[in-house]
mmCIF file with all atom_site columns, C-alpha atoms in Angstrom:
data_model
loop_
_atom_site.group_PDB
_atom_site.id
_atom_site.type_symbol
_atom_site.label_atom_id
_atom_site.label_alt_id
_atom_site.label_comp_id
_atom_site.label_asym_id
_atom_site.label_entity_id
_atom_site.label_seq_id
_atom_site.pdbx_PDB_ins_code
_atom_site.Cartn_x
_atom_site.Cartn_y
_atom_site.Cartn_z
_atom_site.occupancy
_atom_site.B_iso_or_equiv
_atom_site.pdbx_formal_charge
_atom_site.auth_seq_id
_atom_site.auth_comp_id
_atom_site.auth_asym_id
_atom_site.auth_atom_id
_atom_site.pdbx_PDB_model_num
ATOM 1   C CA . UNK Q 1 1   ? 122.768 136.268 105.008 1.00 57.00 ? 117 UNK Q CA 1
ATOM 2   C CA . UNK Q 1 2   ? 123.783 134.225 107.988 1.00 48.00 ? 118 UNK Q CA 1
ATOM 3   C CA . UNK Q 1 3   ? 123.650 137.872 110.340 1.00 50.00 ? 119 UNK Q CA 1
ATOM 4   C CA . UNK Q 1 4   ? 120.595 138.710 109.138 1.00 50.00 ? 120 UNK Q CA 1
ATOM 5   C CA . UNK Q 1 5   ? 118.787 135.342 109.875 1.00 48.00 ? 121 UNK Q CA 1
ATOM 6   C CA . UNK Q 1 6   ? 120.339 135.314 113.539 1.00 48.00 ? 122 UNK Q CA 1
ATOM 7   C CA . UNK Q 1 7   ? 119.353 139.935 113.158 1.00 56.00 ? 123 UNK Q CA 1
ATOM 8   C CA . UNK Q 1 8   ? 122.457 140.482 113.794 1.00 62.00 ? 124 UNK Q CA 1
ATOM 9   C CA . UNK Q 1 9   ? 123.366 142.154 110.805 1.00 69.00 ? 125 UNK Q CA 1
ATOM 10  C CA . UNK Q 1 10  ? 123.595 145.986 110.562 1.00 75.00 ? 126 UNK Q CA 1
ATOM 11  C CA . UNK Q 1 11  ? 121.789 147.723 107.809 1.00 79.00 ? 127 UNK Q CA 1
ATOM 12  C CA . UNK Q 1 12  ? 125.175 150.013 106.736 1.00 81.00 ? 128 UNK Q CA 1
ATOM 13  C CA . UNK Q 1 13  ? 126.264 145.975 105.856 1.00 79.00 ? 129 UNK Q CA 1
ATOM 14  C CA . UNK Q 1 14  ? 123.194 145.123 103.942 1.00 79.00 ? 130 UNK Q CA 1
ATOM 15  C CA . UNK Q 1 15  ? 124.275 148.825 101.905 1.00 82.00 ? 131 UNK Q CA 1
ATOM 16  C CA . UNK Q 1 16  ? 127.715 147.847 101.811 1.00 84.00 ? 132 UNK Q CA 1
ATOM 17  C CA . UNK Q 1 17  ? 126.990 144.307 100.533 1.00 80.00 ? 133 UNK Q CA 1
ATOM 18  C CA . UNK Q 1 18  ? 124.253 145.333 97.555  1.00 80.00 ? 134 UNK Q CA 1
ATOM 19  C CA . UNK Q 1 19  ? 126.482 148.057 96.037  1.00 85.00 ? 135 UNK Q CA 1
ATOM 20  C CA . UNK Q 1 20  ? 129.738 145.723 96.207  1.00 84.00 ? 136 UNK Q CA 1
ATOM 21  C CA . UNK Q 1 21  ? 126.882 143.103 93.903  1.00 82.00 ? 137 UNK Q CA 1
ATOM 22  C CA . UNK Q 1 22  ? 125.711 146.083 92.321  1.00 85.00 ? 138 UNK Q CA 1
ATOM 23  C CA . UNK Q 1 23  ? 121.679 144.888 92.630  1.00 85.00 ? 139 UNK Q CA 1
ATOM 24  C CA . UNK Q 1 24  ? 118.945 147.108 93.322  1.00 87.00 ? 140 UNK Q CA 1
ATOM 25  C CA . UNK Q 1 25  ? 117.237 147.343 96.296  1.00 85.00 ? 141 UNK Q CA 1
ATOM 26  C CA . UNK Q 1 26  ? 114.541 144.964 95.103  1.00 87.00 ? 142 UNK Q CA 1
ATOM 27  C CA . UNK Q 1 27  ? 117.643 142.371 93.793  1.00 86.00 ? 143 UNK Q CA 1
ATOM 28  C CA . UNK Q 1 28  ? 119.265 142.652 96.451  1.00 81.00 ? 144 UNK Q CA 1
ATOM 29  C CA . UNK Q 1 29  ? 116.224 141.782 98.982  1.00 84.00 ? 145 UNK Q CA 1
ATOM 30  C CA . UNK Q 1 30  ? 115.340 138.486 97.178  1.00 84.00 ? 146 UNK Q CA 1
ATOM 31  C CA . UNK Q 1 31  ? 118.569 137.421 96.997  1.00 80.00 ? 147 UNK Q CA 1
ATOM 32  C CA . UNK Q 1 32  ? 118.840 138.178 100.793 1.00 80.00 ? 148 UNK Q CA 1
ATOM 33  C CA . UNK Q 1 33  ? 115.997 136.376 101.325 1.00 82.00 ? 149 UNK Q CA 1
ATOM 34  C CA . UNK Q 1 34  ? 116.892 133.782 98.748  1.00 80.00 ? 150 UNK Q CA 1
ATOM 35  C CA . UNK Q 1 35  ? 120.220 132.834 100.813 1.00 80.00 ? 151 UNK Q CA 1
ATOM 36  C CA . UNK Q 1 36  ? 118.441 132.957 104.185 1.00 78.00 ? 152 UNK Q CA 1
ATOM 37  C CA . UNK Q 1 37  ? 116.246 130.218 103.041 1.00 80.00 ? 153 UNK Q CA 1
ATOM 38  C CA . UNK Q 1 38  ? 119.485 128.453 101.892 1.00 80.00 ? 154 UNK Q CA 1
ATOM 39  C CA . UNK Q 1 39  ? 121.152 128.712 104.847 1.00 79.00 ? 155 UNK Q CA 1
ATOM 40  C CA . UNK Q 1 40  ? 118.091 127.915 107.147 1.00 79.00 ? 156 UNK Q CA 1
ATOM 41  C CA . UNK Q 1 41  ? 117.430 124.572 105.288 1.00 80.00 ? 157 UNK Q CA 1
ATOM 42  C CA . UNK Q 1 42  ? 120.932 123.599 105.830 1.00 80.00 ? 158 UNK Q CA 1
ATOM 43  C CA . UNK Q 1 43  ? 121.308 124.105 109.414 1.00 78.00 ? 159 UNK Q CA 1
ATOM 44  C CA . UNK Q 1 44  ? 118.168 122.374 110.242 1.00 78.00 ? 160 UNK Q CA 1
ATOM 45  C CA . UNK Q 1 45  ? 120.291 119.363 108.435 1.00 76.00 ? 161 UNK Q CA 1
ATOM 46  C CA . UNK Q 1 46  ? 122.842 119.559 110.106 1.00 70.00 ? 162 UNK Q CA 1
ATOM 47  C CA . UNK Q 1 47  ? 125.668 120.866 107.195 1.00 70.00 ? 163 UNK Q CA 1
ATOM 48  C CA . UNK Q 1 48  ? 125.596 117.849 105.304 1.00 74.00 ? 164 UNK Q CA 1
ATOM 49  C CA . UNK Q 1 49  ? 126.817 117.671 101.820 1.00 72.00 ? 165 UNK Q CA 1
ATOM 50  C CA . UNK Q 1 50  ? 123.346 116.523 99.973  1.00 75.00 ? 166 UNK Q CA 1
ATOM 51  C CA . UNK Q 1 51  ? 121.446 118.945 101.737 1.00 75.00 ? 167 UNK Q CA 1
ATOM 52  C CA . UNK Q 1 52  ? 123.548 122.092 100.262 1.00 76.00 ? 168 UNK Q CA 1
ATOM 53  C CA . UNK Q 1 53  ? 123.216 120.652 96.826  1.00 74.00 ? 169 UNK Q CA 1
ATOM 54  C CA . UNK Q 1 54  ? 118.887 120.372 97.266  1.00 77.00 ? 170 UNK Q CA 1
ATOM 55  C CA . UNK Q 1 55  ? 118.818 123.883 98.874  1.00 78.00 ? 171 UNK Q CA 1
ATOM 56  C CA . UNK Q 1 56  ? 120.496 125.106 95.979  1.00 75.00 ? 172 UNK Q CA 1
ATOM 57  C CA . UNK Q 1 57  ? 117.901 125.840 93.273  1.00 73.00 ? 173 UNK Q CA 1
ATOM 58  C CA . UNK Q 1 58  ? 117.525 124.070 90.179  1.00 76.00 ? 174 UNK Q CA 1
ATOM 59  C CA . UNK Q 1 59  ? 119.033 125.175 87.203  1.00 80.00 ? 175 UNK Q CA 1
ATOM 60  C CA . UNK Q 1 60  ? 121.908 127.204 89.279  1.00 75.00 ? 176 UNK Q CA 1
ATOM 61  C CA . UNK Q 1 61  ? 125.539 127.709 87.670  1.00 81.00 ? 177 UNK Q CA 1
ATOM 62  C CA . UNK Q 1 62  ? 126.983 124.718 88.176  1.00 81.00 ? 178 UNK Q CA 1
ATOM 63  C CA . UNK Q 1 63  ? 130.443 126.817 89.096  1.00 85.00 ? 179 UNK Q CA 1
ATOM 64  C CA . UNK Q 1 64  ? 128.478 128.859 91.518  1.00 81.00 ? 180 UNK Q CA 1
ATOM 65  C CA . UNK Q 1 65  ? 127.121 126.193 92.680  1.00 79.00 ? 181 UNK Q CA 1
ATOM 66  C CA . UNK Q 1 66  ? 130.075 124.460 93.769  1.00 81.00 ? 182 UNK Q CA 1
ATOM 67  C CA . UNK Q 1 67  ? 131.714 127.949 95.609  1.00 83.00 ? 183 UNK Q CA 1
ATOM 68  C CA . UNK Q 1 68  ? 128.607 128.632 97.021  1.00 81.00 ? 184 UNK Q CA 1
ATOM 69  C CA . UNK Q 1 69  ? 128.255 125.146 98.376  1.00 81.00 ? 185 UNK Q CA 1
ATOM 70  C CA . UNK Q 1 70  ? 132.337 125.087 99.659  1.00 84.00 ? 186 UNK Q CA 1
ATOM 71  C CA . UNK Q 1 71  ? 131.185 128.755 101.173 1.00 83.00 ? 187 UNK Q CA 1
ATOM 72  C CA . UNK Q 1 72  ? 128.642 127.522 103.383 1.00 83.00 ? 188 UNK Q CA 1
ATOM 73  C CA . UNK Q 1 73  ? 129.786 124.019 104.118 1.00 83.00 ? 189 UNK Q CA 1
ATOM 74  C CA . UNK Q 1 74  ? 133.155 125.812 105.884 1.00 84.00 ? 190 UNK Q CA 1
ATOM 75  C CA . UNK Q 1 75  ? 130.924 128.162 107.487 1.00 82.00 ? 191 UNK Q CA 1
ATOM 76  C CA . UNK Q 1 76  ? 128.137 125.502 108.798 1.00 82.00 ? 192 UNK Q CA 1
ATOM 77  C CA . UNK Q 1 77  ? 130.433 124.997 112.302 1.00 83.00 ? 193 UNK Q CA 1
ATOM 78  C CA . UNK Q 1 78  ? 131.166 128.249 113.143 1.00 81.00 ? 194 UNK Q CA 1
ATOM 79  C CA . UNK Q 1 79  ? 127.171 128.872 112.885 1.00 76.00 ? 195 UNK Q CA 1
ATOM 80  C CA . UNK Q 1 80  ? 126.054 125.722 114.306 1.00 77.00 ? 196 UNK Q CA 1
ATOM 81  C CA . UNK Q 1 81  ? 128.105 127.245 117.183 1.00 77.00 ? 197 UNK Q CA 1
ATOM 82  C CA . UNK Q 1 82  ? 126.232 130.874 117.311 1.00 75.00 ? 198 UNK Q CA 1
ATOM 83  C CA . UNK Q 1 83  ? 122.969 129.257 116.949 1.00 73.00 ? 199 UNK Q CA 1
ATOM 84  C CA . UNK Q 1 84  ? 123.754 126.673 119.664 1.00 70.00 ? 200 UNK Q CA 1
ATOM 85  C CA . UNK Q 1 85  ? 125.174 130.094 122.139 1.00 68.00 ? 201 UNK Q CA 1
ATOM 86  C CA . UNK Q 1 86  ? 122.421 132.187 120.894 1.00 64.00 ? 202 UNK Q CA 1
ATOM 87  C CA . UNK Q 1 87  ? 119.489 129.290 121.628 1.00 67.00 ? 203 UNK Q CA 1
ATOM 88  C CA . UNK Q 1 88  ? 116.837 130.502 124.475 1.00 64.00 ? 204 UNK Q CA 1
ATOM 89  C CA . UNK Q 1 89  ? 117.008 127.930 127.530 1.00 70.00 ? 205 UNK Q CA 1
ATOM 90  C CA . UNK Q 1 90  ? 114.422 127.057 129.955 1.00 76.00 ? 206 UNK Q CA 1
ATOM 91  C CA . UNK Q 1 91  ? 114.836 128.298 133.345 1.00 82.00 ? 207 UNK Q CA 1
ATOM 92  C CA . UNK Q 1 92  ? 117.016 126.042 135.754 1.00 84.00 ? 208 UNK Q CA 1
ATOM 93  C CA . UNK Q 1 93  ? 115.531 124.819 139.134 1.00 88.00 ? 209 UNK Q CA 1
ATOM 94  C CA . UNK Q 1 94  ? 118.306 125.057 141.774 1.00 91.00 ? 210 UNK Q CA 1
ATOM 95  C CA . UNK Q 1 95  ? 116.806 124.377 144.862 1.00 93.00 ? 211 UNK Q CA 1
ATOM 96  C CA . UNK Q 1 96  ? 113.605 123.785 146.853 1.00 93.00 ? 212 UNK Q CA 1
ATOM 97  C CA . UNK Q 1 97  ? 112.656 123.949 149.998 1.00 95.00 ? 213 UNK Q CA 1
ATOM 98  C CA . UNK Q 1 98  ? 109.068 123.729 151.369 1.00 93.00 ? 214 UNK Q CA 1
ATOM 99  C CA . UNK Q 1 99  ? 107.534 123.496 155.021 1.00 93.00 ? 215 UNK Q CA 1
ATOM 100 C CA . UNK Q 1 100 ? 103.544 123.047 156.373 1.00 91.00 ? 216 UNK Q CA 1
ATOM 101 C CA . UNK Q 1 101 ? 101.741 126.010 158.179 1.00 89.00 ? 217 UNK Q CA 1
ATOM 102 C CA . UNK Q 1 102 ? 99.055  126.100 159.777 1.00 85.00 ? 218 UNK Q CA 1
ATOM 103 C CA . UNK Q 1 103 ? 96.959  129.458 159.210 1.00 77.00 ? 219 UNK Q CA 1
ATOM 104 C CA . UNK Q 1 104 ? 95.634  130.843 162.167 1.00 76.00 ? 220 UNK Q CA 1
ATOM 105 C CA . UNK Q 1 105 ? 93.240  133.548 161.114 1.00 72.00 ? 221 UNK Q CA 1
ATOM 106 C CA . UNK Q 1 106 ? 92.269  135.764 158.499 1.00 70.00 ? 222 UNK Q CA 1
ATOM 107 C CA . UNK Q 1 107 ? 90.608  138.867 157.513 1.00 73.00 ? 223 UNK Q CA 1
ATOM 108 C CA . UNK Q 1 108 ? 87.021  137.449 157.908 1.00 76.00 ? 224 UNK Q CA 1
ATOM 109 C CA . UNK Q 1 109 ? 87.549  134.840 160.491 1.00 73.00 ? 225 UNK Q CA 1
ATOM 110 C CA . UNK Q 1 110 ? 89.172  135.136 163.964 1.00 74.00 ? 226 UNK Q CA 1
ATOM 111 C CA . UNK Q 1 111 ? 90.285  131.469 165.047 1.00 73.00 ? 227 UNK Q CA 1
ATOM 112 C CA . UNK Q 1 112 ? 90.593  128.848 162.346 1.00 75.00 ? 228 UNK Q CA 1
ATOM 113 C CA . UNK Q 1 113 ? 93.219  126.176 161.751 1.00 78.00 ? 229 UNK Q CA 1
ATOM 114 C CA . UNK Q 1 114 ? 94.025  125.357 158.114 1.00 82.00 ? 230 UNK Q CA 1
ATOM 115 C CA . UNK Q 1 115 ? 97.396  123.770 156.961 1.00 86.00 ? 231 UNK Q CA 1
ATOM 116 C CA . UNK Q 1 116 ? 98.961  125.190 153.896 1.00 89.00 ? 232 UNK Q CA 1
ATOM 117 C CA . UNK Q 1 117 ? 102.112 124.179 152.075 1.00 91.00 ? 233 UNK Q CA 1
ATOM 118 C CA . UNK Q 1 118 ? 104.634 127.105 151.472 1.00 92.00 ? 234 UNK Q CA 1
ATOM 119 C CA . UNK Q 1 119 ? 106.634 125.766 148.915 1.00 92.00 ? 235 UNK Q CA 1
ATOM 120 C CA . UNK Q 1 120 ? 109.944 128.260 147.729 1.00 94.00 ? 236 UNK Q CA 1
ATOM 121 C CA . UNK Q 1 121 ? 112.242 127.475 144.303 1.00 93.00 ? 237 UNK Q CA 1
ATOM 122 C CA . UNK Q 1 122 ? 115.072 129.203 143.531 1.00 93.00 ? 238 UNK Q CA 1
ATOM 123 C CA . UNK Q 1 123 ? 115.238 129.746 139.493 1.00 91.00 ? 239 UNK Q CA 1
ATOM 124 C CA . UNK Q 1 124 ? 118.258 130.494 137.551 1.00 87.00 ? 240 UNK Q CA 1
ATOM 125 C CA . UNK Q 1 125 ? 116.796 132.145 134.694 1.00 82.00 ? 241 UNK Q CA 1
ATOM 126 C CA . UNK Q 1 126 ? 119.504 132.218 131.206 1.00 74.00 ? 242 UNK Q CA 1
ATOM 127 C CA . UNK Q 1 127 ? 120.152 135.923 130.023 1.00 66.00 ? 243 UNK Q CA 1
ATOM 128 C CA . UNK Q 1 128 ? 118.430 137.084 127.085 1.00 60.00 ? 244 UNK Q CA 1
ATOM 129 C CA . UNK Q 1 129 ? 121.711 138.599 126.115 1.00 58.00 ? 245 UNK Q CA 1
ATOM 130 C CA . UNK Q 1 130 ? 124.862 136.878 125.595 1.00 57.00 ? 246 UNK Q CA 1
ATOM 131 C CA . UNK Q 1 131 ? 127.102 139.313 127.276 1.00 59.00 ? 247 UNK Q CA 1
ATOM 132 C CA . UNK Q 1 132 ? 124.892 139.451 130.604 1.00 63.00 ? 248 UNK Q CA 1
ATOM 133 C CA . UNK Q 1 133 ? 125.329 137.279 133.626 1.00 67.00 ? 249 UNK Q CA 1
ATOM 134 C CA . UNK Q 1 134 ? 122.050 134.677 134.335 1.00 72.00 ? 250 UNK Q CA 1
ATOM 135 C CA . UNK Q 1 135 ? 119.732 136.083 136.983 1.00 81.00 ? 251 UNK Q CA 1
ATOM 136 C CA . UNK Q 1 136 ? 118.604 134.027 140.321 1.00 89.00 ? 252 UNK Q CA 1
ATOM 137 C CA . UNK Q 1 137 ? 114.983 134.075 141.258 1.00 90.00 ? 253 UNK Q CA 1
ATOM 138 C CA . UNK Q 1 138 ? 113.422 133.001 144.243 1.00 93.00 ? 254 UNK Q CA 1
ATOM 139 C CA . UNK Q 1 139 ? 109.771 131.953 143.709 1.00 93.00 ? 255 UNK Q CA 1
ATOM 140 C CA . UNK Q 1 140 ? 107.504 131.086 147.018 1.00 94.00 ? 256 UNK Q CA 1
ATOM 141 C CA . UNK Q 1 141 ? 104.004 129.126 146.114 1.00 91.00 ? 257 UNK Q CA 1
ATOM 142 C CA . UNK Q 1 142 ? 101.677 128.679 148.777 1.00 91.00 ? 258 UNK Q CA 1
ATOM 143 C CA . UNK Q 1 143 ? 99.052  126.142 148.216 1.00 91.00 ? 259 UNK Q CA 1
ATOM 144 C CA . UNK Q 1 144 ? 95.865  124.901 150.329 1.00 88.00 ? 260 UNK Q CA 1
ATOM 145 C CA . UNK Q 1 145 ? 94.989  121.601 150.687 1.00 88.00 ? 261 UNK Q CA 1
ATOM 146 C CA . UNK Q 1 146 ? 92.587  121.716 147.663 1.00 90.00 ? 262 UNK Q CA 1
ATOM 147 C CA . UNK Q 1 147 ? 95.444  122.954 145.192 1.00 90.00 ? 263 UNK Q CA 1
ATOM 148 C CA . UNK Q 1 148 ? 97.892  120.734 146.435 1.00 88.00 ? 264 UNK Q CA 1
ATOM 149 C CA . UNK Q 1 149 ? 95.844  117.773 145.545 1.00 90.00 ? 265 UNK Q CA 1
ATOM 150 C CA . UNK Q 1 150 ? 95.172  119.336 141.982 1.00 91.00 ? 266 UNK Q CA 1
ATOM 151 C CA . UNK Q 1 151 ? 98.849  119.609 141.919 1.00 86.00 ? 267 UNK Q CA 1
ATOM 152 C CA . UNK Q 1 152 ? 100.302 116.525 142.367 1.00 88.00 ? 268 UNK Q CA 1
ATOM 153 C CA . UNK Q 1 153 ? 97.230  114.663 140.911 1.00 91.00 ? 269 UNK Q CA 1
ATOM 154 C CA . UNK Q 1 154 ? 98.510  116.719 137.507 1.00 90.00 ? 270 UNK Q CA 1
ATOM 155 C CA . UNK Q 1 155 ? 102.035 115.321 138.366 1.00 85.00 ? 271 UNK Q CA 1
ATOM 156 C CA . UNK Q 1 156 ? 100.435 111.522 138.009 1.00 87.00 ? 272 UNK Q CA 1
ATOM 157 C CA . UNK Q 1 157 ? 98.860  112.241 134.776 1.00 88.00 ? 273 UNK Q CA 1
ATOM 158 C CA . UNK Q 1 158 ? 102.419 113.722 133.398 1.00 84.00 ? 274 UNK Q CA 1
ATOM 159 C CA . UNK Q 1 159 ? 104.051 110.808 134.525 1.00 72.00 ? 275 UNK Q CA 1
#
């Protein structure tokens, strides 16, 4: 149940595990989806003890109960782990740099003499895949006057 909430479970394993429990297809899906909800509610709590018991439901084998609860309480660290390696990141700011230029012309005018800031980041952005390297991305902003005020007067309100 754990494979298929993270989808990493292969549907030859969903086959393999119904007929071992000898459900139905129908069974075999709302138990699936029975244990997923299980196992969800105790990761969001961390593994703890009470927690196993209350995702349990009511009126359970109290035998079953107790394997099912020893089951996922040895499991909890080894997921806790995949979840924690599988969790999307933000990008990571490595460096800036920026400098002021002062544009000369354009398309429409001939002579003119407005400063810009060319501001350049270099991103390391996390892999989507666990088995791939993180990428590095270099990302160049250049901003008049105007939007550099609009910038960093939405920088004070942040703060």
């Amino acid at each position: 149940a754990f494979l298929d909430l993270r989808q990493r479970c292969s549907q030859r394993k969903k086959d393999i595990s119904r007929d071992a429990l000898n459900l139905d297809d129908s069974q075999f899906a709302s138990a699936l989806a029975t244990m997923k909800n299980v196992i969800a509610q105790v990761m969001k709590s961390g593994g703890e003890d009470e927690a196993i018991a209350e995702a349990l439901p009511d009126g359970f084998h109290p035998q079953l109960r107790s394997l099912l609860a020893k089951i996922i309480k040895h499991h909890v660290p080894e997921w806790l782990d995949i979840t924690i390696e599988d969790r999307i990141s933000m990008p990571r700011l490595l460096s800036t740099d920026w400098r002021v230029d002062l544009r000369a012309a354009s398309d429409s005018v001939k002579k003119m003499a407005v400063p810009s800031v060319i501001y350049t980041m270099e991103i390391e952005e996390p892999s989507m895949q666990k088995d791939q390297p993180s990428g590095v991305k270099t990302v160049q902003l250049e901003l008049t006057k105007a939007s550099l005020e609009t910038l960093l007067e939405s920088f004070g309100r942040i703060r």
